[in-house]
XYZ file of C-alpha atoms in Angstrom:
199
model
C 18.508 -2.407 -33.431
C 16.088 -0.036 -35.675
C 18.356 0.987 -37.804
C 19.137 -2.910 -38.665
C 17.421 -5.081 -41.499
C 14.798 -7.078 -39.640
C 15.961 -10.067 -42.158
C 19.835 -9.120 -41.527
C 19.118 -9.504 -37.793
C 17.460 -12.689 -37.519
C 20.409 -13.722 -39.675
C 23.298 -12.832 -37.443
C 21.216 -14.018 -34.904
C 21.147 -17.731 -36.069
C 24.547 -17.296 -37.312
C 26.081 -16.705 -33.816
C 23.503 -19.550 -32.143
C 24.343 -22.144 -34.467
C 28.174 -21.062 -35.672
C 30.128 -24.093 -34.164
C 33.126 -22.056 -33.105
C 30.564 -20.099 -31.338
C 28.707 -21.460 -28.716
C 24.920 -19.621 -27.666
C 24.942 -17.327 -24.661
C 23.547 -19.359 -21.784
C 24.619 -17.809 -18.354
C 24.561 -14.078 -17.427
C 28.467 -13.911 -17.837
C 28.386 -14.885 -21.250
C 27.030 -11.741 -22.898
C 29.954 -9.638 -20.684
C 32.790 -12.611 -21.885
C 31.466 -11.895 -25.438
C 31.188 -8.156 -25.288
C 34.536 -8.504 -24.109
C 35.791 -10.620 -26.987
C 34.064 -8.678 -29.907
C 35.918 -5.924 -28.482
C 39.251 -7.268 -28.792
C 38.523 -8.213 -32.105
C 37.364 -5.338 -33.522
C 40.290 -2.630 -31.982
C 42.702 -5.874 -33.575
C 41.076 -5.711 -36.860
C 40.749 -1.658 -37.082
C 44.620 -2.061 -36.046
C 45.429 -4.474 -38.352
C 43.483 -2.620 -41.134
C 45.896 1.051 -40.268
C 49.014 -1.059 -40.546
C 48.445 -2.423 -43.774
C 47.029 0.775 -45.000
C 49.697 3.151 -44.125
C 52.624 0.625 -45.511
C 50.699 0.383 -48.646
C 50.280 3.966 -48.888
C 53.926 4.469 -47.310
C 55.324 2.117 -50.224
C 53.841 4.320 -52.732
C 54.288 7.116 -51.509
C 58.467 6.880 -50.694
C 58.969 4.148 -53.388
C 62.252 4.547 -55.455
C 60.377 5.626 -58.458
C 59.355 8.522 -56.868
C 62.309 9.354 -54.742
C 65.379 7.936 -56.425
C 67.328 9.993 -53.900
C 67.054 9.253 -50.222
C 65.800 12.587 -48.049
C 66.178 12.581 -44.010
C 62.577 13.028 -42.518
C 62.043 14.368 -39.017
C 60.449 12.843 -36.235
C 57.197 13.855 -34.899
C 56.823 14.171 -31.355
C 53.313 14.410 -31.328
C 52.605 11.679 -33.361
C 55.093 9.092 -31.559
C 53.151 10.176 -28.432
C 50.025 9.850 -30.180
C 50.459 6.207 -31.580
C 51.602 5.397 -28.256
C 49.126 6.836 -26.069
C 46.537 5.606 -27.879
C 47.350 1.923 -28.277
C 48.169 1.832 -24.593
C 44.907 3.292 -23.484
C 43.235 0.885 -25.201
C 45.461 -2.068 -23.843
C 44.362 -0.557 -20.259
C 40.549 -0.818 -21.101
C 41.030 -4.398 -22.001
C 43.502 -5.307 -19.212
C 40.912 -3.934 -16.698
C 38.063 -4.920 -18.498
C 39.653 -8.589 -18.558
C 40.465 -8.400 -15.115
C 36.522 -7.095 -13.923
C 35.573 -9.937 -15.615
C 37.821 -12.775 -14.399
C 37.352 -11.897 -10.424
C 33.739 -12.152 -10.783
C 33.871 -15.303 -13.020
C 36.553 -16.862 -10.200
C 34.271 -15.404 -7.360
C 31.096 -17.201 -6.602
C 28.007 -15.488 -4.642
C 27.880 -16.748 -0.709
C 24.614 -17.817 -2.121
C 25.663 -20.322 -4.429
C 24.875 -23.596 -4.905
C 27.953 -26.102 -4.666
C 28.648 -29.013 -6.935
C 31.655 -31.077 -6.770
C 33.609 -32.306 -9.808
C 35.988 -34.636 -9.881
C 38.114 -35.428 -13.090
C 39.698 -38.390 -13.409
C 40.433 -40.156 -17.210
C 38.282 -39.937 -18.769
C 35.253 -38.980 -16.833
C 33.606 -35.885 -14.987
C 31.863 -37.186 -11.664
C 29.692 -34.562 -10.173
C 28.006 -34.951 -6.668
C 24.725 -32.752 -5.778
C 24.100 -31.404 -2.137
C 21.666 -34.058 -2.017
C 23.978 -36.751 -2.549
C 23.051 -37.586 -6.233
C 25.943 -38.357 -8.710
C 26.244 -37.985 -12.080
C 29.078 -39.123 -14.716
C 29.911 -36.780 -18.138
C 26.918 -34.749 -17.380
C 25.688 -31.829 -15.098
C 22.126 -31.004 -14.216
C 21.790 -27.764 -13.049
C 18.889 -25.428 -12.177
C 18.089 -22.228 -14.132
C 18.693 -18.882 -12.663
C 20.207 -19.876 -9.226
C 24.009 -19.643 -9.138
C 25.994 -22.785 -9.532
C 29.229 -23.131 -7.872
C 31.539 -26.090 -9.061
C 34.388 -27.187 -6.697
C 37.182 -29.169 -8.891
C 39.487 -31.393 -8.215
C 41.384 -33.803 -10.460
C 42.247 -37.593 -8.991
C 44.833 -38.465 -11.375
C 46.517 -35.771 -13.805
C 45.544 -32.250 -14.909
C 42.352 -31.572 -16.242
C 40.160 -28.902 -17.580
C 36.285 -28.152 -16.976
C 34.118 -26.202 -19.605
C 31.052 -25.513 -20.848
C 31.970 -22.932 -23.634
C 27.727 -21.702 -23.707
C 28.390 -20.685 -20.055
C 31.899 -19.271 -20.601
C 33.453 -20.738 -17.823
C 36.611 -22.701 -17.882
C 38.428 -23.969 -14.923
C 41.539 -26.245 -14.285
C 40.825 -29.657 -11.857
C 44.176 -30.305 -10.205
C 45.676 -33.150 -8.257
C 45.569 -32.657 -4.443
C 44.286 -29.098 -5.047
C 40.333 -27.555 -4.847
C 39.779 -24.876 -7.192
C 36.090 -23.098 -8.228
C 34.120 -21.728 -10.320
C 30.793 -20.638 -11.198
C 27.681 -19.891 -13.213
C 24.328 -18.964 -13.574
C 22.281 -20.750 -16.050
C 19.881 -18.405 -18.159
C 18.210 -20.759 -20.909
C 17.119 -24.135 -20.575
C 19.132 -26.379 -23.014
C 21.387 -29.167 -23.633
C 25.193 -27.821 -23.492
C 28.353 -29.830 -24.102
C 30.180 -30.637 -20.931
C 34.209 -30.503 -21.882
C 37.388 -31.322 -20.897
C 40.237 -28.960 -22.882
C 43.333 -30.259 -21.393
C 44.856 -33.380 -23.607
C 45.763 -35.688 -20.594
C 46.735 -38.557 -22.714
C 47.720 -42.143 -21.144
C 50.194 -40.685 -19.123
């Protein structure tokens, strides 16, 4: 980052830590989910910009002024196969990209540590290996992969922790997992995103 104001840095820094739709990195998948993200954004915003710039420059270019009579133009192979070739390579980077990314999310070391979460309105109850149990909250040691095993005893639910990326359905009569490895020590918000309502 030398070529980066020192000032500007710290900055953006504190900016992304403390931006509430923006949660600070805190497992080693996070900076590849984010990497991932700011990607996606930026190829939809350079996209976004080339639309709007070639129908503003399109609309003055061909506007009636100009050409009060209508002329046929010809098709351009080459660029039809350009502005589709293009587009769909970089749709392929992000599809595989994406799909790197969710298979090791959704695939825990053999190593792991296993927690089980059960969701049940409106409560998380975790139990440890040791047989400790916690409600709404998760203690977890840093750098040794976690692995939580969900499982929902009334209607569908969702577990997150948006600073560890990780996001995972709990449904009834079914066990599903997912995992993480914490990488700074912290207090991070334990949610669930599904609206389950009263019934």
């Amino acid at each position: 980052m030398d070529h980066i104001s020192p000032v500007l840095w710290q900055f953006l820094q504190k900016w992304l830590t403390h931006f509430a739709l923006f949660p600070p990195e805190a497992s080693t998948v996070a900076p590849e989910s984010d990497a991932l993200f700011f990607f996606m954004v930026l190829v939809s915003l350079i996209g976004l910009t080339i639309v709007v710039l070639l129908i503003v420059g399109f609309s003055i270019l061909y506007s009636k002024k100009r050409h009060p009579q209508a002329v046929q133009i010809e098709g351009s192979t080459l660029l039809e196969a350009t502005w589709t070739i293009i587009p769909l390579g970089l749709f392929l980077v992000m599809f595989v990209w994406g799909a790197l990314l969710y298979f090791r999310i959704y695939t825990p070391p053999a190593n792991a540590m296993n927690i089980y979460v059960v969701g049940k309105q409106w409560m998380w109850k975790a139990e440890h290996p040791g047989g400790q149990h916690e409600i709404n909250a998760l203690h977890v040691p840093m750098g040794r992969p976690i692995q939580i095993t969900l499982i929902s005893q009334d209607v569908f639910h969702s577990f997150s922790i948006p600073a560890f990326r990780v996001k995972r359905e709990a449904i009834p009569g079914r066990y599903t997992t997912v995992w993480f490895e914490a990488t700074a020590v912290g207090t991070y918000h334990l949610f669930c995103t599904q609206y389950c309502g009263t019934d």
